[in-house]
mmCIF file of N, CA and C in Angstrom:
data_model
loop_
_atom_site.group_PDB
_atom_site.id
_atom_site.type_symbol
_atom_site.label_atom_id
_atom_site.label_comp_id
_atom_site.label_asym_id
_atom_site.label_seq_id
_atom_site.Cartn_x
_atom_site.Cartn_y
_atom_site.Cartn_z
ATOM 1 N N MET A 4 98.259 149.192 130.233
ATOM 2 C CA MET A 4 99.424 149.307 129.292
ATOM 3 C C MET A 4 100.791 149.613 130.152
ATOM 4 N N SER A 5 101.825 148.552 129.016
ATOM 5 C CA SER A 5 102.636 148.879 130.090
ATOM 6 C C SER A 5 103.613 149.947 129.579
ATOM 7 N N GLN A 6 104.650 149.557 130.144
ATOM 8 C CA GLN A 6 105.684 150.698 130.027
ATOM 9 C C GLN A 6 105.570 150.773 128.845
ATOM 10 N N ALA A 7 106.241 149.823 128.356
ATOM 11 C CA ALA A 7 106.739 149.727 127.102
ATOM 12 C C ALA A 7 105.784 150.101 125.225
ATOM 13 N N GLU A 8 104.660 149.438 125.873
ATOM 14 C CA GLU A 8 102.981 150.281 124.816
ATOM 15 C C GLU A 8 103.548 151.558 124.822
ATOM 16 N N LEU A 9 103.448 151.890 125.892
ATOM 17 C CA LEU A 9 103.015 153.834 126.537
ATOM 18 C C LEU A 9 104.444 153.815 125.614
ATOM 19 N N ILE A 10 105.592 153.974 125.637
ATOM 20 C CA ILE A 10 106.431 154.074 125.225
ATOM 21 C C ILE A 10 106.451 154.386 123.514
ATOM 22 N N LEU A 11 106.353 153.285 122.823
ATOM 23 C CA LEU A 11 105.886 152.709 121.398
ATOM 24 C C LEU A 11 104.949 153.814 121.279
ATOM 25 N N LYS A 12 103.673 153.775 121.758
ATOM 26 C CA LYS A 12 101.729 154.595 121.032
ATOM 27 C C LYS A 12 103.259 155.933 121.515
ATOM 28 N N ALA A 13 103.745 156.868 122.321
ATOM 29 C CA ALA A 13 104.598 157.903 122.463
ATOM 30 C C ALA A 13 105.244 157.898 120.991
ATOM 31 N N LEU A 14 106.029 157.208 120.289
ATOM 32 C CA LEU A 14 107.247 157.763 119.257
ATOM 33 C C LEU A 14 106.445 157.605 118.779
ATOM 34 N N LYS A 15 105.346 156.416 118.096
ATOM 35 C CA LYS A 15 104.400 156.609 116.730
ATOM 36 C C LYS A 15 103.574 157.033 117.033
ATOM 37 N N ALA A 16 103.531 158.240 117.443
ATOM 38 C CA ALA A 16 102.943 159.338 117.122
ATOM 39 C C ALA A 16 103.156 160.967 117.034
ATOM 40 N N GLY A 17 104.852 160.170 116.659
ATOM 41 C CA GLY A 17 105.634 161.413 116.120
ATOM 42 C C GLY A 17 106.503 162.112 117.410
ATOM 43 N N ASP A 18 106.017 161.484 119.045
ATOM 44 C CA ASP A 18 107.540 162.552 120.314
ATOM 45 C C ASP A 18 108.719 161.614 119.788
ATOM 46 N N SER A 19 109.346 162.389 120.747
ATOM 47 C CA SER A 19 110.950 161.779 120.791
ATOM 48 C C SER A 19 110.684 161.317 122.509
ATOM 49 N N ILE A 20 111.727 160.622 122.878
ATOM 50 C CA ILE A 20 111.890 160.172 124.074
ATOM 51 C C ILE A 20 113.422 160.351 124.581
ATOM 52 N N THR A 21 113.322 161.194 125.616
ATOM 53 C CA THR A 21 114.844 160.941 126.220
ATOM 54 C C THR A 21 114.487 160.255 127.482
ATOM 55 N N PRO A 22 115.449 160.333 128.569
ATOM 56 C CA PRO A 22 115.067 159.384 129.917
ATOM 57 C C PRO A 22 114.295 159.896 130.698
ATOM 58 N N MET A 23 114.394 161.359 130.678
ATOM 59 C CA MET A 23 114.348 162.228 131.415
ATOM 60 C C MET A 23 112.148 162.511 131.536
ATOM 61 N N ASP A 24 111.800 162.025 130.289
ATOM 62 C CA ASP A 24 110.427 162.662 128.990
ATOM 63 C C ASP A 24 110.209 160.648 130.172
ATOM 64 N N ALA A 25 111.159 159.542 129.901
ATOM 65 C CA ALA A 25 110.311 158.730 130.426
ATOM 66 C C ALA A 25 110.262 158.984 131.487
ATOM 67 N N LEU A 26 110.834 159.278 132.579
ATOM 68 C CA LEU A 26 110.189 159.210 133.924
ATOM 69 C C LEU A 26 109.663 160.223 133.970
ATOM 70 N N THR A 27 109.859 161.409 133.885
ATOM 71 C CA THR A 27 108.490 161.819 134.373
ATOM 72 C C THR A 27 106.564 161.783 133.395
ATOM 73 N N ARG A 28 106.638 161.057 132.329
ATOM 74 C CA ARG A 28 105.809 160.610 131.549
ATOM 75 C C ARG A 28 105.137 159.191 131.992
ATOM 76 N N PHE A 29 106.262 158.604 132.032
ATOM 77 C CA PHE A 29 106.151 156.698 132.242
ATOM 78 C C PHE A 29 106.396 156.109 132.961
ATOM 79 N N GLN A 30 106.917 157.002 134.250
ATOM 80 C CA GLN A 30 107.492 156.241 135.186
ATOM 81 C C GLN A 30 108.756 155.572 135.216
ATOM 82 N N CYS A 31 108.954 155.059 134.225
ATOM 83 C CA CYS A 31 110.064 154.592 133.768
ATOM 84 C C CYS A 31 111.698 154.959 133.975
ATOM 85 N N PHE A 32 112.020 154.011 134.131
ATOM 86 C CA PHE A 32 113.903 154.366 134.844
ATOM 87 C C PHE A 32 114.535 153.949 133.960
ATOM 88 N N ARG A 33 114.035 153.066 133.239
ATOM 89 C CA ARG A 33 115.080 152.233 132.425
ATOM 90 C C ARG A 33 114.843 152.799 130.666
ATOM 91 N N LEU A 34 114.262 154.123 130.446
ATOM 92 C CA LEU A 34 114.891 153.670 128.919
ATOM 93 C C LEU A 34 115.015 153.190 128.692
ATOM 94 N N SER A 35 116.460 152.849 127.900
ATOM 95 C CA SER A 35 117.152 152.371 126.811
ATOM 96 C C SER A 35 116.221 151.112 127.329
ATOM 97 N N ALA A 36 116.474 149.777 128.069
ATOM 98 C CA ALA A 36 115.694 148.547 127.858
ATOM 99 C C ALA A 36 114.783 148.393 126.913
ATOM 100 N N ARG A 37 113.510 149.599 128.210
ATOM 101 C CA ARG A 37 112.483 149.736 126.952
ATOM 102 C C ARG A 37 112.700 149.593 125.806
ATOM 103 N N ILE A 38 113.175 150.566 125.396
ATOM 104 C CA ILE A 38 114.266 150.222 123.414
ATOM 105 C C ILE A 38 114.511 149.421 123.245
ATOM 106 N N LEU A 39 115.529 148.476 123.925
ATOM 107 C CA LEU A 39 115.693 147.866 123.644
ATOM 108 C C LEU A 39 114.549 146.405 122.796
ATOM 109 N N GLU A 40 113.622 146.291 124.088
ATOM 110 C CA GLU A 40 112.496 145.666 124.347
ATOM 111 C C GLU A 40 111.866 145.786 122.702
ATOM 112 N N LEU A 41 111.730 147.157 122.350
ATOM 113 C CA LEU A 41 110.947 147.257 121.295
ATOM 114 C C LEU A 41 111.626 146.903 120.260
ATOM 115 N N LYS A 42 112.660 147.007 120.219
ATOM 116 C CA LYS A 42 113.575 147.715 118.914
ATOM 117 C C LYS A 42 113.608 145.449 118.488
ATOM 118 N N ASP A 43 113.762 144.490 119.899
ATOM 119 C CA ASP A 43 113.980 143.943 119.364
ATOM 120 C C ASP A 43 112.823 143.013 118.779
ATOM 121 N N ASP A 44 111.475 143.318 119.530
ATOM 122 C CA ASP A 44 109.960 142.752 118.385
ATOM 123 C C ASP A 44 110.134 143.348 117.050
ATOM 124 N N GLY A 45 111.252 144.490 116.373
ATOM 125 C CA GLY A 45 111.900 144.378 114.909
ATOM 126 C C GLY A 45 110.390 146.375 115.198
ATOM 127 N N HIS A 46 110.545 146.924 115.765
ATOM 128 C CA HIS A 46 109.773 148.515 115.934
ATOM 129 C C HIS A 46 111.212 149.095 115.529
ATOM 130 N N PRO A 47 110.874 150.123 113.889
ATOM 131 C CA PRO A 47 112.506 150.623 113.916
ATOM 132 C C PRO A 47 112.655 152.031 114.920
ATOM 133 N N ILE A 48 113.112 152.536 115.661
ATOM 134 C CA ILE A 48 113.790 153.126 116.604
ATOM 135 C C ILE A 48 115.420 153.788 116.724
ATOM 136 N N ASP A 49 115.117 154.779 116.789
ATOM 137 C CA ASP A 49 116.951 154.785 116.279
ATOM 138 C C ASP A 49 116.751 155.848 117.364
ATOM 139 N N LYS A 50 117.958 156.578 117.693
ATOM 140 C CA LYS A 50 118.264 157.383 118.632
ATOM 141 C C LYS A 50 119.364 158.215 118.360
ATOM 142 N N THR A 51 119.360 159.642 118.666
ATOM 143 C CA THR A 51 120.435 160.873 118.448
ATOM 144 C C THR A 51 121.463 161.448 120.003
ATOM 145 N N THR A 52 122.277 160.953 119.863
ATOM 146 C CA THR A 52 122.656 161.738 121.231
ATOM 147 C C THR A 52 122.617 163.639 121.031
ATOM 148 N N VAL A 53 121.614 163.501 122.460
ATOM 149 C CA VAL A 53 122.089 165.692 122.910
ATOM 150 C C VAL A 53 123.150 165.566 123.593
ATOM 151 N N LYS A 54 123.853 166.290 123.191
ATOM 152 C CA LYS A 54 125.285 167.144 123.665
ATOM 153 C C LYS A 54 124.487 168.273 124.680
ATOM 154 N N LYS A 55 124.229 168.913 125.733
ATOM 155 C CA LYS A 55 124.848 170.297 127.297
ATOM 156 C C LYS A 55 125.594 170.568 127.628
ATOM 157 N N GLY A 56 126.415 171.000 127.703
ATOM 158 C CA GLY A 56 127.846 171.307 127.767
ATOM 159 C C GLY A 56 128.524 170.080 128.257
ATOM 160 N N LYS A 57 128.978 169.622 128.705
ATOM 161 C CA LYS A 57 129.367 168.552 129.393
ATOM 162 C C LYS A 57 128.510 167.121 129.790
ATOM 163 N N LYS A 58 127.218 167.523 129.532
ATOM 164 C CA LYS A 58 126.247 166.268 129.578
ATOM 165 C C LYS A 58 125.656 166.228 127.998
ATOM 166 N N SER A 59 125.618 164.609 128.900
ATOM 167 C CA SER A 59 124.667 163.929 126.506
ATOM 168 C C SER A 59 123.694 162.725 127.756
ATOM 169 N N TYR A 60 122.718 162.601 126.463
ATOM 170 C CA TYR A 60 121.457 162.057 127.303
ATOM 171 C C TYR A 60 120.823 161.389 125.620
ATOM 172 N N ALA A 61 120.636 160.082 125.367
ATOM 173 C CA ALA A 61 120.465 159.473 124.124
ATOM 174 C C ALA A 61 118.662 160.200 123.454
ATOM 175 N N GLU A 62 118.176 160.392 122.641
ATOM 176 C CA GLU A 62 116.506 161.140 122.518
ATOM 177 C C GLU A 62 116.315 160.402 121.203
ATOM 178 N N TYR A 63 115.343 158.868 122.007
ATOM 179 C CA TYR A 63 115.279 157.656 120.911
ATOM 180 C C TYR A 63 113.882 158.922 119.888
ATOM 181 N N TYR A 64 113.276 158.186 118.579
ATOM 182 C CA TYR A 64 112.826 158.020 118.402
ATOM 183 C C TYR A 64 112.172 157.606 117.087
ATOM 184 N N TYR A 65 111.240 157.269 116.438
ATOM 185 C CA TYR A 65 110.371 156.428 115.874
ATOM 186 C C TYR A 65 110.782 156.943 113.914
ATOM 187 N N VAL A 66 111.331 155.734 113.166
ATOM 188 C CA VAL A 66 111.708 155.485 112.518
ATOM 189 C C VAL A 66 110.276 155.305 111.200
ATOM 190 N N MET A 67 110.129 155.944 110.711
ATOM 191 C CA MET A 67 108.754 156.651 110.030
ATOM 192 C C MET A 67 109.113 155.425 108.318
ATOM 193 N N LYS A 68 108.041 155.003 108.553
ATOM 194 C CA LYS A 68 108.302 154.121 106.905
ATOM 195 C C LYS A 68 109.251 155.366 105.839
ATOM 196 N N GLU A 69 108.812 156.146 105.637
ATOM 197 C CA GLU A 69 109.036 156.978 104.724
ATOM 198 C C GLU A 69 110.794 158.173 105.042
ATOM 199 N N ASP A 70 111.104 157.813 106.168
ATOM 200 C CA ASP A 70 111.931 157.849 106.617
ATOM 201 C C ASP A 70 113.261 157.258 105.976
ATOM 202 N N LEU A 71 112.992 155.478 105.788
ATOM 203 C CA LEU A 71 113.411 154.596 105.535
ATOM 204 C C LEU A 71 114.284 154.435 104.238
ATOM 205 N N PHE A 72 113.034 155.161 103.269
ATOM 206 C CA PHE A 72 113.622 155.762 101.383
ATOM 207 C C PHE A 72 114.768 156.629 101.839
ATOM 208 N N ASP A 73 115.025 157.916 102.130
ATOM 209 C CA ASP A 73 115.742 158.469 101.929
ATOM 210 C C ASP A 73 117.206 158.930 102.221
#
């Protein structure tokens, strides 16, 4: 299974994924590139920006169909 497929499976299961998660769980150094591939394939993935002190990072999640109507 490819990194993108593993990431998609985790997102669809309800997990949110940060770059550190991607590195430790999927050995993926370029999470944003994998997310772009998945989005280009039509998957509804969104992100929030998490700020901790002076640092910030993206946290990606799958937008479930029921979330689209809220």
